[in-house]
Coordinates of C-alpha atoms in Angstrom, one line a residue:
Chain Y
M25 CA 12.0 -17.5 13.4
I26 CA 11.0 -18.5 9.9
K27 CA 10.4 -22.1 8.8
T28 CA 9.1 -22.9 5.4
M29 CA 8.5 -26.3 3.8
N30 CA 8.1 -26.7 0.1
L31 CA 6.6 -23.1 -0.1
T32 CA 5.2 -22.6 -3.6
R33 CA 3.2 -19.8 -5.2
R34 CA 1.8 -19.9 -8.7
F35 CA 0.0 -17.1 -10.6
G36 CA -2.0 -18.9 -13.2
P37 CA 0.4 -21.0 -15.2
T38 CA 3.4 -19.0 -13.9
V39 CA 5.4 -20.4 -11.0
A40 CA 6.8 -17.5 -9.0
V41 CA 8.2 -19.5 -6.1
D42 CA 8.8 -23.2 -6.3
G43 CA 9.3 -25.5 -3.3
L44 CA 11.1 -23.1 -1.1
T45 CA 12.4 -24.8 2.1
L46 CA 14.1 -22.5 4.7
D47 CA 14.8 -22.7 8.4
I48 CA 15.9 -19.3 9.8
P49 CA 16.5 -19.2 13.5
S50 CA 15.7 -16.2 15.7
G51 CA 18.3 -13.4 15.6
E52 CA 19.7 -14.4 12.2
V53 CA 20.2 -11.9 9.5
F54 CA 19.2 -13.8 6.4
G55 CA 20.1 -12.4 2.9
F56 CA 17.7 -13.3 0.1
L57 CA 19.3 -12.7 -3.2
G58 CA 18.2 -13.3 -6.8
P59 CA 17.7 -11.6 -10.1
N60 CA 14.6 -9.5 -10.8
G61 CA 11.5 -11.7 -11.1
A62 CA 13.2 -14.5 -9.1
G63 CA 10.4 -14.6 -6.6
K64 CA 11.9 -12.6 -3.7
T65 CA 9.0 -10.1 -3.3
T66 CA 6.5 -12.9 -3.6
T67 CA 8.3 -14.9 -0.9
V68 CA 8.3 -11.8 1.4
R69 CA 4.6 -11.3 0.7
M70 CA 3.9 -15.0 1.6
L71 CA 6.0 -14.8 4.8
S72 CA 4.3 -11.6 5.9
A73 CA 0.9 -13.2 5.3
L74 CA 0.0 -10.8 2.6
I75 CA -0.7 -13.4 0.0
A76 CA -1.3 -17.1 0.5
P77 CA 1.0 -19.8 -0.8
T78 CA -0.4 -22.2 -3.4
D79 CA 1.4 -25.2 -1.8
G80 CA 3.6 -25.9 1.1
T81 CA 3.7 -24.3 4.6
A82 CA 5.4 -21.4 6.3
V83 CA 5.6 -20.7 10.0
V84 CA 6.8 -17.2 11.1
N85 CA 7.4 -16.5 14.8
G86 CA 5.5 -19.6 15.6
H87 CA 2.4 -18.7 13.6
D88 CA 1.2 -20.4 10.5
V89 CA 0.9 -17.9 7.6
I90 CA -2.3 -19.6 6.3
R91 CA -4.1 -20.4 9.5
E92 CA -3.0 -17.4 11.6
P93 CA -2.3 -14.5 9.2
M94 CA -3.3 -11.8 11.7
A95 CA -0.9 -13.2 14.3
V96 CA 1.9 -13.3 11.7
R97 CA 1.2 -9.7 10.8
R98 CA 1.3 -8.6 14.4
T99 CA 4.8 -10.0 14.9
V100 CA 6.5 -9.0 11.7
G101 CA 7.5 -5.6 10.3
V102 CA 7.7 -5.1 6.5
L103 CA 9.8 -2.6 4.7
T104 CA 8.3 -2.7 1.2
E105 CA 10.2 -2.0 -2.0
T106 CA 9.0 1.6 -2.1
P107 CA 8.6 3.6 1.2
G108 CA 4.8 4.0 0.6
M109 CA 4.3 6.9 3.0
Y110 CA 1.4 9.3 2.9
D111 CA 3.2 12.3 1.3
R112 CA 0.7 15.0 2.4
L113 CA 0.8 13.9 6.1
S114 CA 3.5 14.7 8.5
A115 CA 6.2 12.2 9.5
E116 CA 4.8 12.0 13.0
Y117 CA 1.2 11.4 11.9
N118 CA 2.3 8.7 9.4
L119 CA 3.9 6.8 12.2
L120 CA 1.1 7.4 14.6
V121 CA -1.4 5.9 12.2
Y122 CA 0.7 2.7 12.1
A123 CA 1.4 2.6 15.8
R124 CA -2.4 2.7 16.4
L125 CA -3.1 0.0 13.7
Y126 CA -0.5 -2.2 15.4
E127 CA -2.2 -1.4 18.8
V128 CA 1.1 -0.2 20.3
D129 CA 0.6 0.6 24.1
D130 CA 1.9 4.2 24.0
P131 CA 1.9 5.2 20.3
A132 CA 3.2 8.8 20.9
R133 CA 6.2 7.6 22.9
Q134 CA 7.0 4.9 20.4
V135 CA 6.8 7.4 17.5
Q136 CA 9.1 9.7 19.4
K137 CA 11.6 6.9 20.0
Y138 CA 12.0 5.9 16.4
L139 CA 11.9 9.4 15.0
S140 CA 14.6 10.4 17.4
M141 CA 16.6 7.3 16.7
L142 CA 16.6 8.0 13.0
G143 CA 17.3 11.7 13.3
L144 CA 13.9 12.8 12.1
W145 CA 12.4 14.2 15.3
E146 CA 13.1 17.8 14.5
R147 CA 11.2 17.5 11.2
R148 CA 8.4 15.4 12.6
R149 CA 5.7 18.0 11.7
E150 CA 6.7 18.4 8.0
P151 CA 4.8 16.7 5.3
V152 CA 6.7 13.6 4.1
G153 CA 6.4 14.7 0.5
G154 CA 9.2 17.2 1.1
F155 CA 11.6 14.6 2.5
S156 CA 14.6 13.2 0.6
K157 CA 14.5 9.6 -0.6
G158 CA 16.9 8.7 2.3
M159 CA 14.6 10.3 4.9
K160 CA 11.5 8.6 3.5
Q161 CA 13.4 5.3 3.6
K162 CA 14.4 5.9 7.2
L163 CA 10.8 6.7 8.0
A164 CA 9.6 3.6 6.3
I165 CA 12.1 1.6 8.4
A166 CA 10.7 3.3 11.6
R167 CA 7.2 2.3 10.4
A168 CA 8.3 -1.4 10.0
L169 CA 9.7 -1.3 13.6
I170 CA 7.1 0.8 15.4
H171 CA 5.5 -2.3 17.0
E172 CA 8.8 -3.9 17.9
P173 CA 8.4 -6.9 15.6
Q174 CA 10.3 -10.2 16.2
T175 CA 11.0 -10.5 12.5
V176 CA 11.6 -7.8 10.0
F177 CA 11.4 -8.1 6.3
L178 CA 13.5 -5.5 4.5
D179 CA 12.9 -5.4 0.8
E180 CA 15.9 -3.7 -0.9
P181 CA 16.3 -1.2 1.9
T182 CA 19.2 0.8 0.3
A183 CA 18.0 0.7 -3.3
A184 CA 18.0 4.1 -5.0
L185 CA 19.7 5.8 -2.0
D186 CA 22.8 7.9 -2.2
P187 CA 25.9 6.4 -0.6
V188 CA 25.5 8.4 2.6
A189 CA 21.9 7.6 3.1
A190 CA 22.6 3.9 2.2
R191 CA 25.3 3.8 4.8
T192 CA 23.0 5.3 7.5
V193 CA 20.4 2.6 6.7
R194 CA 23.0 -0.1 6.8
E195 CA 24.3 1.0 10.1
F196 CA 20.8 1.0 11.4
I197 CA 20.3 -2.6 10.2
E198 CA 23.6 -3.5 11.9
A199 CA 22.2 -2.0 15.1
L200 CA 19.1 -4.1 14.7
K201 CA 21.2 -7.3 14.6
T202 CA 22.3 -6.6 18.1
E203 CA 18.7 -6.5 19.3
G204 CA 18.2 -10.2 18.5
R205 CA 15.5 -9.7 15.8
T206 CA 15.3 -12.0 12.8
I207 CA 16.0 -10.0 9.7
F208 CA 15.1 -11.2 6.3
L209 CA 17.0 -8.9 3.9
T210 CA 16.2 -8.8 0.2
T211 CA 18.9 -7.0 -1.7
H212 CA 20.7 -6.7 -5.0
N213 CA 23.7 -5.1 -3.2
L214 CA 26.0 -8.1 -2.8
D215 CA 28.5 -6.1 -0.7
E216 CA 25.7 -5.2 1.6
A217 CA 24.6 -8.8 1.9
E218 CA 28.1 -9.9 2.6
R219 CA 28.6 -7.4 5.3
L220 CA 25.2 -7.8 7.1
C221 CA 24.1 -11.4 6.6
D222 CA 24.8 -14.5 8.6
R223 CA 23.5 -16.7 5.8
I224 CA 22.5 -16.2 2.2
G225 CA 19.8 -17.8 0.1
L226 CA 20.0 -17.5 -3.6
I227 CA 16.7 -17.9 -5.4
R228 CA 15.7 -18.1 -9.0
T229 CA 12.1 -19.3 -8.6
H230 CA 13.5 -22.2 -6.6
L231 CA 16.3 -22.1 -4.0
I232 CA 19.6 -22.6 -5.7
A233 CA 22.0 -22.0 -2.8
L234 CA 21.8 -21.6 0.9
D235 CA 24.8 -21.1 3.2
T236 CA 27.1 -18.6 4.9
P237 CA 28.9 -16.3 2.4
D238 CA 32.2 -17.9 3.3
A239 CA 30.9 -21.5 2.8
L240 CA 29.4 -20.6 -0.5
R241 CA 32.7 -19.1 -1.7
R242 CA 34.7 -22.1 -0.5
R243 CA 32.3 -24.6 -2.0
L244 CA 32.2 -23.0 -5.4
F245 CA 35.7 -21.6 -5.8
G246 CA 37.7 -23.7 -3.3
Q247 CA 40.5 -21.9 -1.4
H248 CA 43.4 -20.3 -3.1
V249 CA 46.7 -19.0 -2.1
R250 CA 48.7 -16.6 -4.2
L251 CA 52.5 -16.9 -4.0
R252 CA 54.8 -14.4 -5.5
I253 CA 58.1 -16.1 -6.1
A254 CA 61.1 -14.1 -7.3
N255 CA 62.5 -16.9 -9.4
V256 CA 59.2 -18.5 -10.3
S257 CA 59.2 -21.4 -12.8
D258 CA 57.1 -24.3 -13.9
A259 CA 59.2 -26.6 -11.6
H260 CA 57.7 -24.7 -8.6
R261 CA 54.2 -25.3 -10.0
Q262 CA 54.9 -29.0 -10.4
T263 CA 56.3 -29.1 -6.8
A264 CA 53.1 -27.6 -5.5
A265 CA 50.8 -29.8 -7.6
A266 CA 52.5 -32.9 -6.4
L267 CA 51.5 -32.2 -2.7
P268 CA 48.6 -34.4 -1.6
F269 CA 46.4 -31.5 -0.2
V270 CA 46.8 -29.4 -3.3
Q271 CA 43.9 -29.6 -5.8
G272 CA 45.4 -27.5 -8.5
A273 CA 48.3 -25.1 -9.3
R274 CA 48.9 -22.7 -12.1
L275 CA 51.1 -19.8 -13.1
E276 CA 49.3 -16.6 -13.9
D277 CA 51.2 -13.4 -14.7
G278 CA 54.3 -14.6 -12.9
V279 CA 52.4 -15.5 -9.8
L280 CA 51.8 -19.1 -8.6
L281 CA 48.2 -19.7 -7.8
V282 CA 47.5 -22.8 -5.6
D283 CA 44.1 -24.3 -4.9
L284 CA 44.3 -26.2 -1.7
K285 CA 42.3 -27.7 1.1
D286 CA 42.4 -26.1 4.5
P287 CA 45.0 -23.4 3.9
E288 CA 45.5 -22.6 7.6
A289 CA 46.8 -26.1 8.2
N290 CA 48.6 -26.8 4.9
N291 CA 50.2 -23.5 4.0
P292 CA 53.3 -24.2 6.2
A293 CA 53.9 -27.5 4.4
L294 CA 53.4 -25.9 1.0
I295 CA 55.8 -23.1 1.7
A296 CA 58.4 -25.5 3.1
A297 CA 58.2 -27.7 0.0
L298 CA 58.6 -24.7 -2.3
V299 CA 61.5 -23.3 -0.4
E300 CA 63.1 -26.7 -0.5
A301 CA 62.6 -26.6 -4.3
G302 CA 64.6 -23.4 -4.4
A303 CA 61.7 -20.9 -4.5
R304 CA 62.5 -17.4 -3.2
I305 CA 59.0 -16.6 -1.8
Q306 CA 58.4 -12.9 -1.5
Y307 CA 54.8 -13.1 -0.1
V308 CA 51.9 -15.4 0.4
Q309 CA 48.4 -14.1 0.1
P310 CA 45.0 -15.8 0.5
V311 CA 42.6 -15.3 -2.5
E312 CA 38.9 -15.2 -1.9
A313 CA 36.2 -15.2 -4.5
S314 CA 33.7 -12.3 -4.0
L315 CA 30.1 -12.9 -3.3
E316 CA 29.5 -11.4 -6.7
D317 CA 31.5 -14.3 -8.2
V318 CA 29.4 -16.7 -6.3
Y319 CA 26.2 -14.9 -7.4
M320 CA 27.2 -14.8 -11.0
R321 CA 28.2 -18.4 -11.1
L322 CA 25.0 -19.6 -9.5
V323 CA 22.5 -17.3 -10.9
G324 CA 24.1 -17.1 -14.3
A325 CA 24.1 -20.8 -14.7
A326 CA 20.9 -21.7 -16.6
G327 CA 18.4 -23.3 -14.3
G328 CA 21.0 -23.5 -11.5
G329 CA 20.6 -26.8 -9.6
E330 CA 20.3 -26.6 -5.8
V331 CA 23.6 -26.2 -4.0
Q332 CA 22.5 -26.5 -0.4
A333 CA 24.8 -27.0 2.6
Chain Q
M18 CA -13.5 -0.3 15.8
N19 CA -10.5 1.7 16.9
K20 CA -8.6 0.7 13.8
I21 CA -11.5 1.8 11.6
I22 CA -11.6 5.1 13.4
T23 CA -7.8 5.5 13.0
L24 CA -8.1 4.8 9.2
V25 CA -11.1 7.1 8.7
Q26 CA -9.2 9.9 10.5
K27 CA -6.2 9.2 8.3
E28 CA -8.3 9.2 5.2
W29 CA -9.8 12.6 6.0
A30 CA -6.5 14.1 7.0
D31 CA -5.0 12.9 3.7
V32 CA -7.7 13.4 1.2
F33 CA -8.9 16.8 2.4
R34 CA -5.4 18.2 1.8
H35 CA -6.4 18.0 -1.9
R36 CA -7.8 21.4 -2.6
Y37 CA -10.2 20.0 -5.2
V38 CA -11.6 17.4 -2.9
L39 CA -12.1 20.0 -0.1
F40 CA -13.7 22.4 -2.6
M41 CA -16.1 19.7 -3.8
V42 CA -17.0 18.7 -0.2
L43 CA -17.7 22.3 0.9
F44 CA -18.9 23.8 -2.4
M45 CA -21.3 21.2 -3.6
P46 CA -23.7 21.3 -0.6
V47 CA -23.5 25.0 -0.3
L48 CA -24.3 25.5 -4.0
L49 CA -27.2 23.1 -4.0
T50 CA -28.7 24.8 -1.0
V51 CA -28.1 28.4 -2.0
I52 CA -29.5 28.1 -5.5
P53 CA -33.0 26.8 -4.5
V54 CA -33.2 29.2 -1.6
I55 CA -32.5 32.1 -4.0
V56 CA -34.8 30.9 -6.7
L57 CA -37.7 30.2 -4.4
G58 CA -37.0 33.4 -2.5
L59 CA -37.4 35.3 -5.7
G60 CA -40.7 33.7 -6.3
A61 CA -39.6 30.9 -8.7
S62 CA -40.2 33.0 -11.7
P63 CA -39.4 31.1 -15.0
D64 CA -37.3 34.2 -16.0
I65 CA -34.8 33.4 -13.3
I66 CA -33.5 30.1 -14.5
T67 CA -33.3 29.1 -18.1
G68 CA -34.2 25.5 -18.9
M69 CA -37.0 25.4 -16.3
P70 CA -40.6 25.1 -17.7
D71 CA -42.5 28.4 -17.9
Q72 CA -45.7 26.7 -16.7
V73 CA -46.7 23.8 -14.5
P74 CA -47.7 20.8 -16.5
P75 CA -51.5 20.5 -16.5
A76 CA -51.4 16.9 -15.2
V77 CA -49.7 18.3 -12.1
L78 CA -52.1 21.2 -11.7
E79 CA -55.0 18.9 -11.7
R80 CA -53.7 16.9 -8.6
P81 CA -54.4 18.0 -5.0
P82 CA -53.1 20.0 -3.3
Y83 CA -51.9 21.8 -6.5
N84 CA -55.5 22.4 -7.5
T85 CA -55.9 24.6 -4.4
L86 CA -52.9 26.9 -5.2
T87 CA -52.6 30.1 -7.0
T88 CA -50.6 30.1 -10.3
E89 CA -47.6 31.6 -8.6
E90 CA -47.8 29.2 -5.6
A91 CA -48.1 26.3 -8.0
M92 CA -45.1 27.4 -9.9
Q93 CA -43.1 27.9 -6.7
A94 CA -44.1 24.4 -5.5
F95 CA -43.3 22.8 -8.8
I96 CA -39.9 24.4 -9.2
G97 CA -39.1 23.6 -5.6
Q98 CA -39.9 20.0 -6.2
Q99 CA -37.3 19.9 -9.0
F100 CA -34.7 21.4 -6.7
N101 CA -35.5 18.8 -4.1
L102 CA -34.1 16.1 -6.4
F103 CA -31.0 18.2 -7.0
F104 CA -30.1 17.4 -3.4
L105 CA -29.5 13.8 -4.4
I106 CA -26.4 14.9 -6.4
V107 CA -24.6 15.7 -3.2
P108 CA -24.5 12.1 -1.8
L109 CA -23.3 11.0 -5.2
A110 CA -20.7 13.6 -6.0
I111 CA -18.9 13.9 -2.7
P112 CA -18.3 10.2 -1.9
M113 CA -17.3 9.6 -5.5
T114 CA -14.7 12.3 -5.3
I115 CA -13.3 11.2 -2.0
A116 CA -13.3 7.5 -2.9
T117 CA -11.5 8.0 -6.2
Y118 CA -8.9 10.3 -4.7
S119 CA -8.4 8.1 -1.7
I120 CA -7.8 4.8 -3.6
V121 CA -5.9 6.3 -6.6
G122 CA -3.8 8.3 -4.0
E123 CA -2.9 5.1 -2.2
K124 CA -2.0 3.4 -5.5
R125 CA 0.2 6.3 -6.6
E126 CA 2.0 6.5 -3.3
R127 CA 2.2 2.7 -3.1
S128 CA 1.0 2.9 0.5
L129 CA -1.5 0.0 0.2
E130 CA 1.1 -2.8 0.7
P131 CA 2.4 -1.4 4.0
L132 CA -1.1 -0.8 5.2
L133 CA -2.1 -4.4 4.3
A134 CA 0.9 -5.7 6.2
T135 CA -0.6 -4.4 9.4
P136 CA -3.0 -6.6 11.5
I137 CA -6.2 -5.1 9.9
S138 CA -8.8 -7.2 8.1
T139 CA -9.8 -6.2 4.6
A140 CA -13.3 -5.8 5.9
Q141 CA -12.0 -3.1 8.3
L142 CA -10.1 -1.5 5.5
L143 CA -13.2 -1.5 3.2
A144 CA -15.4 -0.2 6.0
A145 CA -12.9 2.6 6.8
K146 CA -12.6 3.6 3.1
S147 CA -16.4 3.5 2.7
I148 CA -17.2 5.5 5.8
A149 CA -14.6 8.1 5.0
A150 CA -16.1 8.6 1.6
A151 CA -19.8 8.1 2.4
A152 CA -20.1 10.0 5.7
P153 CA -19.3 13.5 4.3
G154 CA -21.8 12.9 1.5
A155 CA -24.6 11.9 3.9
I156 CA -23.7 14.7 6.4
G157 CA -23.5 17.2 3.5
V158 CA -27.0 16.4 2.2
W159 CA -28.5 16.3 5.7
L160 CA -27.0 19.7 6.6
S161 CA -28.1 21.1 3.2
A162 CA -31.6 19.7 3.6
A163 CA -31.9 21.1 7.2
I164 CA -30.8 24.5 6.1
Y165 CA -33.1 24.4 3.1
A166 CA -36.1 23.3 5.4
V167 CA -35.4 26.2 7.8
A168 CA -35.0 28.7 4.9
L169 CA -38.3 27.6 3.4
Q170 CA -40.1 28.9 6.5
F171 CA -38.9 32.4 5.6
I172 CA -39.0 32.5 1.8
V173 CA -42.2 30.5 1.1
P174 CA -45.2 32.3 2.4
S175 CA -47.7 29.6 1.6
A176 CA -48.0 26.8 4.2
T177 CA -49.4 24.5 1.5
V178 CA -46.3 25.0 -0.7
R179 CA -44.0 24.3 2.2
E180 CA -45.9 21.1 3.0
I181 CA -45.5 20.0 -0.7
L182 CA -41.8 20.8 -0.6
L183 CA -41.1 19.1 2.7
S184 CA -43.5 16.2 2.3
A185 CA -42.8 12.5 2.5
P186 CA -41.0 12.1 -0.9
F187 CA -38.5 14.8 0.3
L188 CA -38.0 13.0 3.6
V189 CA -37.6 9.6 1.9
S190 CA -35.1 11.1 -0.5
V191 CA -33.0 12.8 2.2
L192 CA -33.2 10.1 4.9
I193 CA -33.3 6.9 2.9
I194 CA -32.3 7.5 -0.7
A195 CA -29.4 9.8 0.0
P196 CA -27.6 7.3 2.3
L197 CA -28.2 4.6 -0.3
L198 CA -26.7 6.8 -3.0
T199 CA -23.6 7.4 -0.8
V200 CA -23.1 3.6 -0.7
L201 CA -23.6 3.4 -4.5
A202 CA -21.2 6.2 -5.2
T203 CA -18.6 4.9 -2.8
T204 CA -18.6 1.3 -4.1
V205 CA -18.6 2.5 -7.7
G206 CA -15.8 4.9 -6.9
L207 CA -13.7 2.3 -5.1
S208 CA -14.3 -0.3 -7.9
I209 CA -13.3 2.1 -10.7
S210 CA -10.3 3.4 -8.8
S211 CA -8.9 -0.1 -8.5
R212 CA -8.5 -0.1 -12.3
V213 CA -7.5 3.5 -13.0
N214 CA -4.5 5.6 -12.1
D215 CA -5.8 9.1 -12.5
P216 CA -8.3 10.3 -9.9
R217 CA -9.9 12.7 -12.4
V218 CA -10.5 9.9 -14.9
A219 CA -11.9 7.6 -12.2
E220 CA -14.2 10.4 -11.0
Q221 CA -15.4 11.2 -14.5
L222 CA -16.1 7.5 -15.1
G223 CA -17.8 7.2 -11.7
M224 CA -20.1 10.1 -12.3
V225 CA -22.1 7.8 -14.5
V226 CA -24.0 7.0 -11.3
I227 CA -25.6 10.5 -11.5
V228 CA -27.5 9.4 -14.6
P229 CA -30.5 7.7 -12.8
V230 CA -30.9 10.9 -10.6
L231 CA -30.7 13.1 -13.7
A232 CA -33.3 10.9 -15.4
L233 CA -35.5 11.3 -12.4
I234 CA -35.1 15.1 -12.5
F235 CA -35.7 15.5 -16.2
G236 CA -38.6 13.0 -16.1
Q237 CA -40.2 15.0 -13.4
I238 CA -39.7 18.3 -15.3
A239 CA -41.2 16.8 -18.4
G240 CA -44.1 15.5 -16.3
V241 CA -43.3 11.9 -17.2
V242 CA -42.4 10.9 -13.7
I243 CA -44.0 12.3 -10.5
F244 CA -41.6 11.8 -7.6
D245 CA -44.3 10.8 -5.0
V246 CA -44.0 8.5 -2.1
T247 CA -44.5 5.4 -4.2
V248 CA -41.9 6.3 -6.8
S249 CA -39.4 7.4 -4.1
L250 CA -39.8 4.1 -2.2
I251 CA -39.5 2.0 -5.4
F252 CA -36.3 4.1 -6.2
A253 CA -35.0 3.4 -2.7
A254 CA -35.7 -0.4 -3.0
I255 CA -33.9 -0.6 -6.4
L256 CA -31.0 1.3 -5.0
A257 CA -30.8 -1.0 -2.0
V258 CA -30.6 -4.1 -4.3
V259 CA -28.0 -2.4 -6.5
D260 CA -26.0 -1.4 -3.4
V261 CA -26.0 -5.0 -2.0
G262 CA -24.6 -6.2 -5.4
L263 CA -22.0 -3.5 -5.5
L264 CA -20.9 -4.1 -1.9
A265 CA -20.4 -7.8 -2.8
L266 CA -18.2 -6.7 -5.7
A267 CA -16.3 -4.3 -3.5
V268 CA -15.7 -7.1 -0.9
R269 CA -14.3 -9.3 -3.6
L270 CA -12.1 -6.4 -4.9
F271 CA -10.8 -5.8 -1.4
S272 CA -9.0 -9.0 -0.8
R273 CA -5.3 -8.7 -0.1
E274 CA -4.4 -10.8 -3.0
T275 CA -6.5 -8.8 -5.5
I276 CA -5.2 -5.5 -4.3
L277 CA -1.5 -6.6 -4.4
T278 CA -1.6 -8.6 -7.6
R279 CA -4.4 -7.2 -9.8
W280 CA -4.8 -3.5 -8.9
K281 CA -2.9 -1.6 -11.6

């Protein structure tokens, strides 16, 4: 569980994070998106009690990040931007060190659990320096989970990984979802965010949007239906546009694009009206904006005012 | 305490995998023990080592118990006293090497942030880094000094010369000054490493701390300084004050914020 209120961090005259207010319940996978330098890593560092906020408050797993930083660190796991393993030490020893620092009850058993789970048990005695990027990243994820934290911060977990390794990591994150942990996922991979996250926050120093991916799409791009009509004409466009629930209609490459409220409820009436107007409808297709469209519109807009649900 | 032990073990497991660090830790004490034992065993003739004075300064010869020794014995005692100060290089060089390789290694591998995300205090981290760097230096000089003291019983026939070589200044330097020097080297090493990304550069910059010891050695060879009990205690007191100041600086450098946002 993460709650922040007006969380702010300045570095001298530079404002890295400005008035961030979030409420992320337990068990949610929260995607935190934004361009480079938007304040994502600074936010993760504040929420994992690594650096203190300049203003505002943050409570993570019931502990205040300013007053109880040690308690926060005990209950969170952090996957940093780079794996940050000790390359000359074995995979097993790397994890054992962290298991002991987190005061895990049975460090050896816990290390075995995660190395096995991530397919690294057979190579446990090898120095990490010889591992591939994907293996190092998996090991870093194991390190972030070794103490079974309630909340996990994953800072670009699939960045710089090949597609196969990225897929393995994504599948592992999906498995974590089922364990009821709160996952705070920072990523530039919008497809990944869409697939994994329950809600998404877009930041550019301040929060510019916060909602589910679907809601963001609907709010910014409305809901469209694409109709291919064999004998399409402007009369059909005018018929559609005249309907009370239709917000806009246009012809594009011989296809009628209709922007309407609540397509599930209103599509039958739209189709009936067009058929009545002589349209020979070949197919009807919902059109959804991608999360990339949402991202580009929000982050691309200079300054980007807050668009909160 | 368990966390500090875990970190110290990790430090040693990691840093001693550097061949250079391992070489320094093993080679330096052996070298600085073997050379004086060989030189004194061969009678401390000025022909053996270039750069050493060919006669004992008259000011030294006039002082007791030098004035009771034969010329050869006086030379052996005088040369041996110079070597006694060379032992002080061990508690400077070893911690400096370990500290610089440890911190720069962490910076290069970007392993500090995950470490700082664990429930350890920065005081525990600093303590672990300091112990990991300082302890081998202190142990190295103590082992070397012990072996040297035993060897003297066999290679120096004169009981008076042995007493001169193993007198109070030697004990003060090994038991008090050496540990203080490990703290000096460690804190300087940690501080420099926070700003430098090459362990060799950090080590070379840090080796400036050897200058006071070298000044003492050359001052004594020239007869300008006599490393007696008074001088050794003054030296120890100055070192203690400097150490306190450097420790305060290290504590400031070892805040999470500073490490994450200012260490480059």
